Amino acid sequence: MLEEPRSGRLAAWGNALIAGLVPPDDAAQKVTGRDGGHRLAGLPDEEEPEALVTLTWGLGRLRALGVRGLRIALPVAGHPLGLTGPAGFNELALDAGEAVLTVGGPPLGLVPEVTEIGSGDERSTAVVWRCLPVREAPPADVPSLSEAERELNEALRDATEVLTQLDVAGSGPGAQAALDAYRTRRTRSVLAPGYPPRAVRVLELAQRVGALVDIAAGRHSGGEGMEHGGAVSASQIAARAGALRPLERTARRAQVAAYNAFVDQPDTPEKAWRR
């Protein structure tokens, strides 16, 4: 969970762009990241409904429609985190594992369609954000920043205990290397201009908890398949998954709270532009 979700990048830098805090080209570059390109499709009132438009054009169009900000959703099966409905949109977001929802203007949701193009050194990733109407309702199960921070501090202690109980040191060289890299990694900047410092702090902490969960679950980068360490039987593997599930849920909820803080939190000095 050290990598930002595409929905997080779109919401964070899209919010900064809509607020006039960053130039359009800078925002588009940050959203695209290492992908080959991002486009939007299905924007309201376009002459060709399925026409693909650039990020800068699409975000500008949303602002012209009255959109004041963007939220994210990170749903998984049984947990529609950040979604508002209807069922059809929720299913698409669940398949993608993420979505972006508008605040202000017509209620819209954007779901990424990711396509890998080419192979080897010529391989690139193209992303199309499909824009669809959504229900105007409170997003599901999103905590406040203060609630998320409290839960994360508790989860970080729990994650450390779980790593010990699951014998991550004995889980194989891949897990140990990932744990060593996690311990020595440097803090990196996250989010975009306009976010309150607490949101940055919560997101960094959520990424730390998520990284520990990934290591304990055997989903670390560089591993060959899944490593289960001391969990060699089906019952032990199930017990490991059960121990990690609440930690992963807490980290996802906190991520959503952090990215959504731009529009969900009361005015702060960093957001004087909204007054």
Short mmCIF file of C-alpha atoms in Angstrom, two decimals:
data_model
loop_
_atom_site.label_atom_id
_atom_site.label_comp_id
_atom_site.label_asym_id
_atom_site.label_seq_id
_atom_site.Cartn_x
_atom_site.Cartn_y
_atom_site.Cartn_z
CA MET A 1 0.00 0.00 0.00
CA LEU A 2 2.98 2.30 -0.43
CA GLU A 3 1.83 3.10 -3.96
CA GLU A 4 -0.90 5.69 -4.30
CA PRO A 5 -4.11 4.45 -5.92
CA ARG A 6 -4.92 6.11 -9.22
CA SER A 7 -8.14 7.42 -7.71
CA GLY A 8 -6.11 9.07 -4.96
CA ARG A 9 -3.86 10.86 -7.42
CA LEU A 10 -6.83 12.01 -9.50
CA ALA A 11 -8.74 13.28 -6.47
CA ALA A 12 -5.77 14.98 -4.77
CA TRP A 13 -4.38 16.79 -7.81
CA GLY A 14 -7.81 17.27 -9.33
CA ASN A 15 -8.86 19.06 -6.14
CA ALA A 16 -5.77 21.26 -6.29
CA LEU A 17 -6.47 22.07 -9.94
CA ILE A 18 -10.16 22.83 -9.39
CA ALA A 19 -9.16 25.12 -6.52
CA GLY A 20 -6.64 26.93 -8.72
CA LEU A 21 -3.69 25.89 -6.55
CA VAL A 22 -1.66 24.19 -9.30
CA PRO A 23 -1.37 24.68 -13.08
CA PRO A 24 -3.32 22.23 -15.26
CA ASP A 25 -0.23 20.66 -16.83
CA ASP A 26 1.37 20.04 -13.43
CA ALA A 27 -1.80 18.41 -12.12
CA ALA A 28 -2.09 16.18 -15.19
CA GLN A 29 1.53 15.06 -14.84
CA LYS A 30 1.02 14.17 -11.17
CA VAL A 31 -2.17 12.22 -11.89
CA THR A 32 -0.62 10.30 -14.78
CA GLY A 33 2.48 9.29 -12.83
CA ARG A 34 4.22 6.39 -14.55
CA ASP A 35 1.21 5.58 -16.74
CA GLY A 36 1.34 6.26 -20.44
CA GLY A 37 -1.69 8.52 -20.45
CA HIS A 38 -5.06 9.27 -18.83
CA ARG A 39 -8.28 10.28 -20.58
CA LEU A 40 -11.90 10.88 -19.56
CA ALA A 41 -15.00 9.61 -21.33
CA GLY A 42 -18.73 10.08 -20.83
CA LEU A 43 -18.70 13.66 -19.52
CA PRO A 44 -22.17 15.27 -19.44
CA ASP A 45 -23.30 17.54 -22.27
CA GLU A 46 -20.53 16.53 -24.65
CA GLU A 47 -21.46 16.42 -28.34
CA GLU A 48 -20.05 12.89 -28.53
CA PRO A 49 -20.86 11.14 -25.21
CA GLU A 50 -18.06 8.58 -25.53
CA ALA A 51 -15.45 10.98 -26.87
CA LEU A 52 -12.12 10.75 -25.06
CA VAL A 53 -10.79 14.03 -23.66
CA THR A 54 -7.57 14.91 -21.89
CA LEU A 55 -7.27 15.17 -18.14
CA THR A 56 -6.92 18.94 -18.21
CA TRP A 57 -9.95 19.35 -20.47
CA GLY A 58 -12.02 16.88 -18.45
CA LEU A 59 -11.23 18.44 -15.07
CA GLY A 60 -11.89 21.89 -16.49
CA ARG A 61 -15.22 20.64 -17.82
CA LEU A 62 -16.15 19.26 -14.39
CA ARG A 63 -15.32 22.61 -12.80
CA ALA A 64 -17.49 24.38 -15.39
CA LEU A 65 -20.36 22.04 -14.44
CA GLY A 66 -20.11 23.25 -10.84
CA VAL A 67 -17.94 20.51 -9.35
CA ARG A 68 -16.14 21.91 -6.29
CA GLY A 69 -14.08 18.88 -5.36
CA LEU A 70 -13.44 15.15 -5.63
CA ARG A 71 -13.69 12.23 -3.22
CA ILE A 72 -12.41 8.68 -3.59
CA ALA A 73 -13.83 5.24 -2.89
CA LEU A 74 -11.79 2.08 -2.26
CA PRO A 75 -14.39 -0.71 -2.15
CA VAL A 76 -13.81 -4.43 -1.74
CA ALA A 77 -16.29 -7.30 -1.60
CA GLY A 78 -18.55 -6.80 1.39
CA HIS A 79 -17.29 -3.28 2.08
CA PRO A 80 -18.50 -0.54 -0.33
CA LEU A 81 -16.14 2.01 1.22
CA GLY A 82 -16.81 5.53 -0.08
CA LEU A 83 -19.58 4.56 -2.52
CA THR A 84 -23.06 6.07 -2.73
CA GLY A 85 -24.80 3.93 -5.36
CA PRO A 86 -26.55 3.05 -7.56
CA ALA A 87 -25.83 -0.67 -7.69
CA GLY A 88 -24.59 -0.62 -11.29
CA PHE A 89 -21.93 1.98 -10.56
CA ASN A 90 -20.97 0.24 -7.32
CA GLU A 91 -20.35 -2.99 -9.24
CA LEU A 92 -18.03 -1.24 -11.71
CA ALA A 93 -16.16 0.46 -8.87
CA LEU A 94 -15.85 -2.84 -7.00
CA ASP A 95 -14.41 -4.53 -10.09
CA ALA A 96 -11.86 -1.72 -10.43
CA GLY A 97 -11.20 -1.55 -6.68
CA GLU A 98 -11.50 2.23 -6.72
CA ALA A 99 -13.49 5.20 -8.00
CA VAL A 100 -13.70 8.99 -7.79
CA LEU A 101 -16.92 10.86 -6.93
CA THR A 102 -17.66 14.52 -7.52
CA VAL A 103 -18.72 17.07 -4.90
CA GLY A 104 -20.97 19.87 -6.13
CA GLY A 105 -22.52 20.07 -9.57
CA PRO A 106 -24.18 16.97 -11.01
CA PRO A 107 -23.44 13.85 -8.92
CA LEU A 108 -20.94 11.90 -11.01
CA GLY A 109 -18.56 9.02 -10.51
CA LEU A 110 -15.43 8.07 -12.45
CA VAL A 111 -14.13 4.51 -12.69
CA PRO A 112 -10.73 3.71 -14.24
CA GLU A 113 -10.38 1.25 -17.12
CA VAL A 114 -6.73 0.20 -17.28
CA THR A 115 -5.21 -1.24 -20.46
CA GLU A 116 -1.67 -2.54 -20.90
CA ILE A 117 -0.24 -1.71 -24.32
CA GLY A 118 2.83 -3.30 -25.91
CA SER A 119 5.33 -5.58 -24.24
CA GLY A 120 8.80 -5.55 -22.75
CA ASP A 121 10.52 -2.17 -22.73
CA GLU A 122 7.78 -0.79 -25.00
CA ARG A 123 5.01 -1.63 -22.56
CA SER A 124 2.84 1.25 -21.31
CA THR A 125 -0.40 1.72 -19.41
CA ALA A 126 -3.40 3.63 -20.74
CA VAL A 127 -6.17 4.70 -18.36
CA VAL A 128 -9.68 5.83 -19.33
CA TRP A 129 -11.88 7.27 -16.58
CA ARG A 130 -15.52 6.40 -17.37
CA CYS A 131 -17.87 9.09 -16.08
CA LEU A 132 -21.31 7.91 -14.91
CA PRO A 133 -24.16 9.35 -12.82
CA VAL A 134 -24.21 8.36 -9.15
CA ARG A 135 -26.61 8.75 -6.25
CA GLU A 136 -26.27 11.92 -4.19
CA ALA A 137 -25.83 10.47 -0.70
CA PRO A 138 -23.24 10.29 2.11
CA PRO A 139 -20.33 8.00 1.13
CA ALA A 140 -20.36 4.64 2.88
CA ASP A 141 -18.28 4.09 6.05
CA VAL A 142 -15.82 6.98 5.68
CA PRO A 143 -14.43 8.09 9.07
CA SER A 144 -13.38 11.57 10.11
CA LEU A 145 -9.65 12.33 10.09
CA SER A 146 -9.49 12.28 13.88
CA GLU A 147 -11.27 8.93 14.03
CA ALA A 148 -9.04 7.50 11.32
CA GLU A 149 -5.88 8.67 13.08
CA ARG A 150 -6.95 7.11 16.38
CA GLU A 151 -7.82 3.80 14.70
CA LEU A 152 -4.52 3.79 12.79
CA ASN A 153 -2.41 4.27 15.90
CA GLU A 154 -4.14 1.27 17.44
CA ALA A 155 -3.80 -0.70 14.19
CA LEU A 156 -0.08 0.01 13.96
CA ARG A 157 0.45 -1.60 17.35
CA ASP A 158 -1.73 -4.53 16.33
CA ALA A 159 0.12 -4.93 13.01
CA THR A 160 3.47 -5.13 14.79
CA GLU A 161 2.11 -7.82 17.10
CA VAL A 162 0.62 -9.76 14.18
CA LEU A 163 3.94 -9.65 12.31
CA THR A 164 5.63 -11.20 15.34
CA GLN A 165 2.95 -13.83 15.84
CA LEU A 166 3.01 -14.80 12.18
CA ASP A 167 6.79 -15.19 12.21
CA VAL A 168 7.43 -12.89 9.27
CA ALA A 169 11.16 -13.30 9.79
CA GLY A 170 10.63 -16.97 8.96
CA SER A 171 8.36 -16.30 6.00
CA GLY A 172 11.14 -16.46 3.45
CA PRO A 173 13.77 -14.13 2.01
CA GLY A 174 11.24 -12.06 0.07
CA ALA A 175 9.24 -11.15 3.16
CA GLN A 176 12.35 -10.37 5.16
CA ALA A 177 13.74 -8.17 2.39
CA ALA A 178 10.43 -6.31 2.16
CA LEU A 179 10.38 -5.81 5.92
CA ASP A 180 13.96 -4.49 5.89
CA ALA A 181 13.11 -2.10 3.01
CA TYR A 182 10.07 -0.89 4.89
CA ARG A 183 12.11 -0.16 8.02
CA THR A 184 14.74 1.82 6.13
CA ARG A 185 12.53 3.68 3.66
CA ARG A 186 12.47 7.44 3.79
CA THR A 187 9.35 9.48 4.30
CA ARG A 188 8.06 10.81 1.00
CA SER A 189 5.72 13.62 0.18
CA VAL A 190 2.07 12.73 -0.37
CA LEU A 191 -1.17 14.48 -1.36
CA ALA A 192 -1.26 17.88 -3.07
CA PRO A 193 -1.34 21.59 -2.18
CA GLY A 194 -4.38 22.61 -0.15
CA TYR A 195 -4.59 19.53 2.08
CA PRO A 196 -4.38 20.02 5.85
CA PRO A 197 -1.24 18.62 7.55
CA ARG A 198 -3.35 16.12 9.47
CA ALA A 199 -4.52 14.53 6.23
CA VAL A 200 -0.90 14.08 5.13
CA ARG A 201 -0.05 12.52 8.47
CA VAL A 202 -3.04 10.15 8.35
CA LEU A 203 -2.25 9.03 4.79
CA GLU A 204 1.39 8.32 5.62
CA LEU A 205 0.33 6.29 8.66
CA ALA A 206 -2.27 4.41 6.59
CA GLN A 207 0.42 3.51 4.06
CA ARG A 208 2.67 2.24 6.85
CA VAL A 209 -0.07 -0.01 8.24
CA GLY A 210 -0.96 -1.17 4.73
CA ALA A 211 2.68 -1.98 3.97
CA LEU A 212 2.98 -4.10 7.10
CA VAL A 213 -0.24 -5.93 6.21
CA ASP A 214 1.03 -6.62 2.68
CA ILE A 215 4.30 -7.99 4.05
CA ALA A 216 2.54 -10.21 6.56
CA ALA A 217 0.12 -11.44 3.88
CA GLY A 218 2.93 -12.27 1.46
CA ARG A 219 1.93 -9.57 -1.04
CA HIS A 220 5.28 -7.77 -0.83
CA SER A 221 7.00 -6.52 -3.96
CA GLY A 222 9.50 -8.91 -5.46
CA GLY A 223 8.02 -12.05 -3.98
CA GLU A 224 7.43 -15.06 -6.19
CA GLY A 225 3.77 -15.79 -5.55
CA MET A 226 2.34 -15.77 -2.05
CA GLU A 227 4.51 -16.57 0.95
CA HIS A 228 2.73 -17.79 4.05
CA GLY A 229 5.67 -18.17 6.40
CA GLY A 230 4.80 -20.34 9.36
CA ALA A 231 1.23 -20.76 8.08
CA VAL A 232 1.58 -24.10 6.32
CA SER A 233 -1.91 -25.55 6.73
CA ALA A 234 -5.21 -24.29 5.34
CA SER A 235 -6.43 -23.47 8.84
CA GLN A 236 -3.27 -21.52 9.64
CA ILE A 237 -3.49 -19.56 6.38
CA ALA A 238 -7.14 -18.77 7.15
CA ALA A 239 -6.19 -17.64 10.65
CA ARG A 240 -3.54 -15.34 9.19
CA ALA A 241 -6.04 -13.80 6.79
CA GLY A 242 -8.52 -13.30 9.61
CA ALA A 243 -5.91 -11.53 11.76
CA LEU A 244 -4.90 -9.19 8.95
CA ARG A 245 -8.35 -8.33 7.60
CA PRO A 246 -9.29 -5.75 10.28
CA LEU A 247 -5.91 -4.03 9.88
CA GLU A 248 -6.30 -3.81 6.10
CA ARG A 249 -9.83 -2.43 6.50
CA THR A 250 -8.62 0.25 8.92
CA ALA A 251 -5.84 1.30 6.55
CA ARG A 252 -8.24 1.58 3.59
CA ARG A 253 -10.76 3.63 5.59
CA ALA A 254 -8.00 6.00 6.68
CA GLN A 255 -6.74 6.39 3.12
CA VAL A 256 -10.20 7.44 1.97
CA ALA A 257 -10.56 9.86 4.89
CA ALA A 258 -7.21 11.47 4.04
CA TYR A 259 -7.90 11.93 0.33
CA ASN A 260 -11.44 13.17 1.03
CA ALA A 261 -10.27 15.67 3.67
CA PHE A 262 -9.94 18.37 1.00
CA VAL A 263 -13.73 18.58 0.75
CA ASP A 264 -14.89 16.89 3.96
CA GLN A 265 -12.96 18.82 6.61
CA PRO A 266 -13.88 22.26 8.02
CA ASP A 267 -12.06 25.25 6.57
CA THR A 268 -8.41 25.55 7.55
CA PRO A 269 -5.75 28.16 6.70
CA GLU A 270 -4.62 25.83 3.89
CA LYS A 271 -8.11 26.07 2.39
CA ALA A 272 -8.77 29.78 2.64
CA TRP A 273 -9.58 29.75 -1.07
CA ARG A 274 -12.96 28.17 -0.23
CA ARG A 275 -14.15 31.14 1.83
#
